[in-house]
Amino acid sequence: MMLTLSVTAVSAQPAIPRDAELEAKIENTLSKMTLDEKIGQMLQLNLDIFGKYDAKGGWDIDETRLDTCISKYKVGSILNAPNRAATIEQWQRWIPLIQKKSMEYMGIPDLYGLDQNHGSTYTQGGTLFPQPINIAASFNTELCRTGAEITAYESRASNCPWVFNPVVDLGRDPRWPRIYESFGEDAIVNARMVEAEIKGYQGDDPNHLGKYHVATSTKHYFTYGAPWSGKDRTPAYVSPQILREKYFEPFRAAAMAGSLTMMVNSGSINGVPVHASYEYLTKWLKEDLQWDGMLVTDWADINNLFQRERVAKDKKDAIRIAINAGIDMSMDPYSIDFFILLKELVQEGKVPMTRIDDAVRRVLRVKYRLNLFEQPNTGGKGYEKFGSKEHADKALQAAEEGIVLLKNEDNILPLTPNSQRPTPKILLTGPNANQMRCLNGGWSYTWQGSKAEDLAEKYNTIYEALCNKYGKDNVILEQGVTYKEEGQYYEENVPEIEKAVKAAAQADVIIAAIGENSYCETPGNLSDLWLSENQRNLVKELAKTGKPIILVLNEGRPRLIADIEPLAKAVIDILLPGNYGGDALANLLAGDANFSAKMPYTYPREINSLNTYDYKVSEEMGTMTGAYNYDAKVSLQWPFGYGLSYTTFEYANLHVSPTTFTADDILTVTVDVKNTGSRAGKEAVLLYSSDLVASIVPDNRRLRDFIKIELQPGETQTVAFRLPAKSMAFVGADGRWTLEEGDFLLRIGRLTAPASCKATKIWDTPNI
């Protein structure tokens, strides 16, 4: 076939269509502002700075401090909760007072922000959902949207209009302590989930958010989840192709979905701190995508440019670099130095007024889109569903759909009483058996998720949920290994494994709830990916009793368990399912609900085989003939997209049309899915593509789309995907998007169908 080459340039359309009336209001406000007021709008302080703690640890605003700071420094934004989650009554006292002062001294409302990372995490009595990694495992974008809608509603009930969420850092390195905050390792899963979540948070019109919606801050732009060392906030080294194709994709999707703000990666990419990169902040995001939202730093991150990254000589120099690169708001929690130094930089001509005005427009645009000028406060009447059973039911459903069944030998599950098997006597063991902190993970009432058990007392631990399901007389609790609650997340007390082994004599089945205690960010760093030796020894000793073992993995990232997995009859990964996780697990164990989740990341078997499902084909090879063994096979415990159910599904009749295509075509991919089991069930249908030959080494396969369906026993449904041919393009060695002439395979389940591109097309634009 003769090669036909075409090069196409495409101009970007604005991510959010502008509202002329709203833009006129922004310009009118901007024209009346002094330099002090403009710079103040670009500063965000932590709530702690405005108050004080009493002898019992209680916190309250000091109105004099608040008055002084806002009147003198014109602060435009405040964030965070003091110490731990506040009551709705406290938020309704604090935030209106802040708004009162802001309107009094500037006529401009404050933009208050909270880390509502998986529900109302910083308001007592609110609804906590599973962590994002569980939502990713559900492969259900509707669950994602619904959770965001409820979180927005409950945040506004607390008078908070801005949430630092969604998180779409690709979780591709299991060593990283923030895996659970992401939607897993795949770019398309993260992109589809962030689109759904932004819609849930912000509603259908990003120019006019209603009183039940909040502004999002998609984070952390970008490549934050790829630390070379595996440690939090350390540098990333990523090829330009993977950077553009994978790590940028969810943020591109977020921008086009209308995310009003984004938070910037604390670290560097290939030696360039993101907070200092004009290319990444302004060129890629604001110019190429025509995104008119606002960029905020992460916690005191401008300081890193001189304290850690060493690209600035001092704080003033760091501010100059960051603001000129495209930062619009500095989260400088405990200092007003930003205000003083940026004003000096403007007066010295080192930061142009055009850059200041652009940043302030973006801050004001968020506030006008939130209608804060007209309605600076929300909550009270009209928010009666806060923490309601209706919201709880949605969180329970999300928990059930986000728990993965990984092994079920001899159909030991479900543990359902029947004529052949009476109610089983269960030994529940392991450090995660009777603690809410483990189920919720970090960002749950407190930053680390610790010292907040009292705020989750009304919810059920795994032990309490099993007692409710099977009867207290049928559940023996003997943990064997426990965490040292006052220590680091990984510290454990002296084990008492012999007690658990002795208790096993009274049991028919052993459920070992193992994994991790809660952690977040840098305190969650680790040096050993293996599950703790105490916990693995607990399972090994229990296996010697001959009683069947069900492993329940409760963890924020995959911990290595290759030595104990063979000892178990069943393995369930509950990840971090939230306040209703214990109930969800009990329902699934008993068969009152069916498993439908799939792994959102590749679960490694060994420390030297940390890989992702979309690895390059050359990364895996068989043993070469000759004197040397060059074996480089990828070793994994469970693959991305793997998950079992109590029913079975059969795929048939995979068709692709057209089978030959050009870059402008849309392929229709259809497949029949049949529930061949005896139970109703939900199935996530995943569509992959493989480029068989390319000018640079192709990926093994790439997920292109997914949908979740529900089928009754014997029911068949035809699933159809519309796949733009250009979505199978890759970034070539020259940095340009390329779709090459040649053969592809489309894959769903075990089925494959060929398709062929008739002509190569190269796009002369950064986005297609």
mmCIF file of N, CA and C in Angstrom, residues 343-392:
data_model
loop_
_atom_site.group_PDB
_atom_site.id
_atom_site.type_symbol
_atom_site.label_atom_id
_atom_site.label_comp_id
_atom_site.label_asym_id
_atom_site.label_seq_id
_atom_site.Cartn_x
_atom_site.Cartn_y
_atom_site.Cartn_z
ATOM 1 N N LYS A 343 4.390 42.609 45.918
ATOM 2 C CA LYS A 343 4.183 44.047 45.703
ATOM 3 C C LYS A 343 5.508 44.716 45.314
ATOM 4 N N GLU A 344 6.584 44.349 45.987
ATOM 5 C CA GLU A 344 7.897 44.897 45.634
ATOM 6 C C GLU A 344 8.282 44.511 44.209
ATOM 7 N N LEU A 345 8.026 43.278 43.827
ATOM 8 C CA LEU A 345 8.373 42.809 42.489
ATOM 9 C C LEU A 345 7.620 43.577 41.410
ATOM 10 N N VAL A 346 6.358 43.874 41.666
ATOM 11 C CA VAL A 346 5.574 44.665 40.708
ATOM 12 C C VAL A 346 6.140 46.081 40.616
ATOM 13 N N GLN A 347 6.404 46.679 41.741
ATOM 14 C CA GLN A 347 6.942 48.044 41.758
ATOM 15 C C GLN A 347 8.320 48.131 41.100
ATOM 16 N N GLU A 348 9.075 47.033 41.161
ATOM 17 C CA GLU A 348 10.396 46.995 40.531
ATOM 18 C C GLU A 348 10.338 46.595 39.064
ATOM 19 N N GLY A 349 9.140 46.270 38.571
ATOM 20 C CA GLY A 349 8.989 45.887 37.173
ATOM 21 C C GLY A 349 9.403 44.461 36.865
ATOM 22 N N LYS A 350 9.592 43.643 37.882
ATOM 23 C CA LYS A 350 10.030 42.269 37.662
ATOM 24 C C LYS A 350 8.859 41.301 37.458
ATOM 25 N N VAL A 351 7.671 41.715 37.861
ATOM 26 C CA VAL A 351 6.432 41.010 37.529
ATOM 27 C C VAL A 351 5.508 42.041 36.900
ATOM 28 N N PRO A 352 5.141 41.872 35.640
ATOM 29 C CA PRO A 352 4.336 42.899 34.971
ATOM 30 C C PRO A 352 2.906 42.961 35.500
ATOM 31 N N MET A 353 2.305 44.140 35.439
ATOM 32 C CA MET A 353 0.912 44.296 35.866
ATOM 33 C C MET A 353 -0.027 43.450 35.024
ATOM 34 N N THR A 354 0.350 43.195 33.775
ATOM 35 C CA THR A 354 -0.502 42.343 32.937
ATOM 36 C C THR A 354 -0.634 40.944 33.537
ATOM 37 N N ARG A 355 0.447 40.438 34.117
ATOM 38 C CA ARG A 355 0.404 39.118 34.758
ATOM 39 C C ARG A 355 -0.423 39.169 36.032
ATOM 40 N N ILE A 356 -0.299 40.232 36.805
ATOM 41 C CA ILE A 356 -1.111 40.399 38.018
ATOM 42 C C ILE A 356 -2.585 40.468 37.650
ATOM 43 N N ASP A 357 -2.907 41.272 36.656
ATOM 44 C CA ASP A 357 -4.311 41.423 36.263
ATOM 45 C C ASP A 357 -4.884 40.112 35.729
ATOM 46 N N ASP A 358 -4.072 39.364 34.982
ATOM 47 C CA ASP A 358 -4.538 38.068 34.475
ATOM 48 C C ASP A 358 -4.841 37.126 35.637
ATOM 49 N N ALA A 359 -3.942 37.073 36.618
ATOM 50 C CA ALA A 359 -4.151 36.196 37.775
ATOM 51 C C ALA A 359 -5.396 36.596 38.552
ATOM 52 N N VAL A 360 -5.574 37.891 38.783
ATOM 53 C CA VAL A 360 -6.714 38.359 39.569
ATOM 54 C C VAL A 360 -8.014 38.130 38.809
ATOM 55 N N ARG A 361 -7.994 38.301 37.492
ATOM 56 C CA ARG A 361 -9.188 37.971 36.696
ATOM 57 C C ARG A 361 -9.598 36.520 36.943
ATOM 58 N N ARG A 362 -8.623 35.657 36.967
ATOM 59 C CA ARG A 362 -8.910 34.232 37.130
ATOM 60 C C ARG A 362 -9.464 33.932 38.523
ATOM 61 N N VAL A 363 -8.941 34.609 39.543
ATOM 62 C CA VAL A 363 -9.477 34.449 40.897
ATOM 63 C C VAL A 363 -10.909 34.982 40.956
ATOM 64 N N LEU A 364 -11.120 36.176 40.427
ATOM 65 C CA LEU A 364 -12.459 36.776 40.430
ATOM 66 C C LEU A 364 -13.444 35.935 39.619
ATOM 67 N N ARG A 365 -12.947 35.352 38.533
ATOM 68 C CA ARG A 365 -13.833 34.550 37.679
ATOM 69 C C ARG A 365 -14.409 33.371 38.457
ATOM 70 N N VAL A 366 -13.579 32.738 39.283
ATOM 71 C CA VAL A 366 -14.078 31.645 40.110
ATOM 72 C C VAL A 366 -15.157 32.148 41.059
ATOM 73 N N LYS A 367 -14.919 33.293 41.677
ATOM 74 C CA LYS A 367 -15.870 33.825 42.656
ATOM 75 C C LYS A 367 -17.178 34.252 42.004
ATOM 76 N N TYR A 368 -17.088 34.832 40.815
ATOM 77 C CA TYR A 368 -18.317 35.205 40.115
ATOM 78 C C TYR A 368 -19.061 33.969 39.617
ATOM 79 N N ARG A 369 -18.324 32.975 39.129
ATOM 80 C CA ARG A 369 -18.986 31.759 38.658
ATOM 81 C C ARG A 369 -19.689 31.039 39.808
ATOM 82 N N LEU A 370 -19.163 31.190 41.014
ATOM 83 C CA LEU A 370 -19.799 30.616 42.196
ATOM 84 C C LEU A 370 -20.922 31.488 42.754
ATOM 85 N N ASN A 371 -21.101 32.662 42.170
ATOM 86 C CA ASN A 371 -22.123 33.622 42.615
ATOM 87 C C ASN A 371 -21.885 34.072 44.056
ATOM 88 N N LEU A 372 -20.625 34.118 44.468
ATOM 89 C CA LEU A 372 -20.317 34.513 45.840
ATOM 90 C C LEU A 372 -20.552 35.999 46.093
ATOM 91 N N PHE A 373 -20.478 36.812 45.052
ATOM 92 C CA PHE A 373 -20.742 38.241 45.240
ATOM 93 C C PHE A 373 -22.192 38.465 45.651
ATOM 94 N N GLU A 374 -23.103 37.685 45.070
ATOM 95 C CA GLU A 374 -24.527 37.826 45.389
ATOM 96 C C GLU A 374 -24.915 36.992 46.606
ATOM 97 N N GLN A 375 -24.289 35.843 46.745
ATOM 98 C CA GLN A 375 -24.644 34.932 47.833
ATOM 99 C C GLN A 375 -23.361 34.364 48.440
ATOM 100 N N PRO A 376 -22.687 35.129 49.286
ATOM 101 C CA PRO A 376 -21.414 34.671 49.844
ATOM 102 C C PRO A 376 -21.546 33.521 50.820
ATOM 103 N N ASN A 377 -22.769 33.300 51.349
ATOM 104 C CA ASN A 377 -22.965 32.233 52.335
ATOM 105 C C ASN A 377 -24.069 31.279 51.902
ATOM 106 N N THR A 378 -23.878 29.991 52.228
ATOM 107 C CA THR A 378 -24.899 28.980 51.965
ATOM 108 C C THR A 378 -25.044 28.103 53.199
ATOM 109 N N GLY A 379 -26.074 27.270 53.195
ATOM 110 C CA GLY A 379 -26.325 26.375 54.327
ATOM 111 C C GLY A 379 -27.630 26.710 55.000
ATOM 112 N N GLY A 380 -27.940 25.961 56.039
ATOM 113 C CA GLY A 380 -29.187 26.192 56.759
ATOM 114 C C GLY A 380 -30.376 25.589 56.036
ATOM 115 N N LYS A 381 -31.438 26.355 55.896
ATOM 116 C CA LYS A 381 -32.652 25.858 55.261
ATOM 117 C C LYS A 381 -32.364 25.459 53.818
ATOM 118 N N GLY A 382 -32.886 24.293 53.436
ATOM 119 C CA GLY A 382 -32.650 23.793 52.088
ATOM 120 C C GLY A 382 -31.541 22.767 52.016
ATOM 121 N N TYR A 383 -30.888 22.511 53.161
ATOM 122 C CA TYR A 383 -29.790 21.546 53.195
ATOM 123 C C TYR A 383 -30.078 20.433 54.202
ATOM 124 N N GLU A 384 -31.350 20.058 54.282
ATOM 125 C CA GLU A 384 -31.763 19.077 55.286
ATOM 126 C C GLU A 384 -31.243 17.661 54.999
ATOM 127 N N LYS A 385 -30.768 17.405 53.779
ATOM 128 C CA LYS A 385 -30.265 16.071 53.445
ATOM 129 C C LYS A 385 -28.831 15.837 53.904
ATOM 130 N N PHE A 386 -28.228 16.826 54.528
ATOM 131 C CA PHE A 386 -26.856 16.662 55.012
ATOM 132 C C PHE A 386 -26.754 15.431 55.916
ATOM 133 N N GLY A 387 -25.844 14.508 55.576
ATOM 134 C CA GLY A 387 -25.648 13.305 56.387
ATOM 135 C C GLY A 387 -26.854 12.394 56.447
ATOM 136 N N SER A 388 -27.710 12.429 55.439
ATOM 137 C CA SER A 388 -28.973 11.691 55.467
ATOM 138 C C SER A 388 -28.790 10.220 55.108
ATOM 139 N N LYS A 389 -29.837 9.431 55.354
ATOM 140 C CA LYS A 389 -29.820 8.016 54.964
ATOM 141 C C LYS A 389 -29.747 7.896 53.447
ATOM 142 N N GLU A 390 -30.381 8.799 52.745
ATOM 143 C CA GLU A 390 -30.308 8.778 51.279
ATOM 144 C C GLU A 390 -28.864 8.864 50.813
ATOM 145 N N HIS A 391 -28.102 9.746 51.430
ATOM 146 C CA HIS A 391 -26.693 9.874 51.073
ATOM 147 C C HIS A 391 -25.900 8.652 51.538
ATOM 148 N N ALA A 392 -26.244 8.127 52.705
ATOM 149 C CA ALA A 392 -25.557 6.941 53.218
ATOM 150 C C ALA A 392 -25.751 5.739 52.302
#
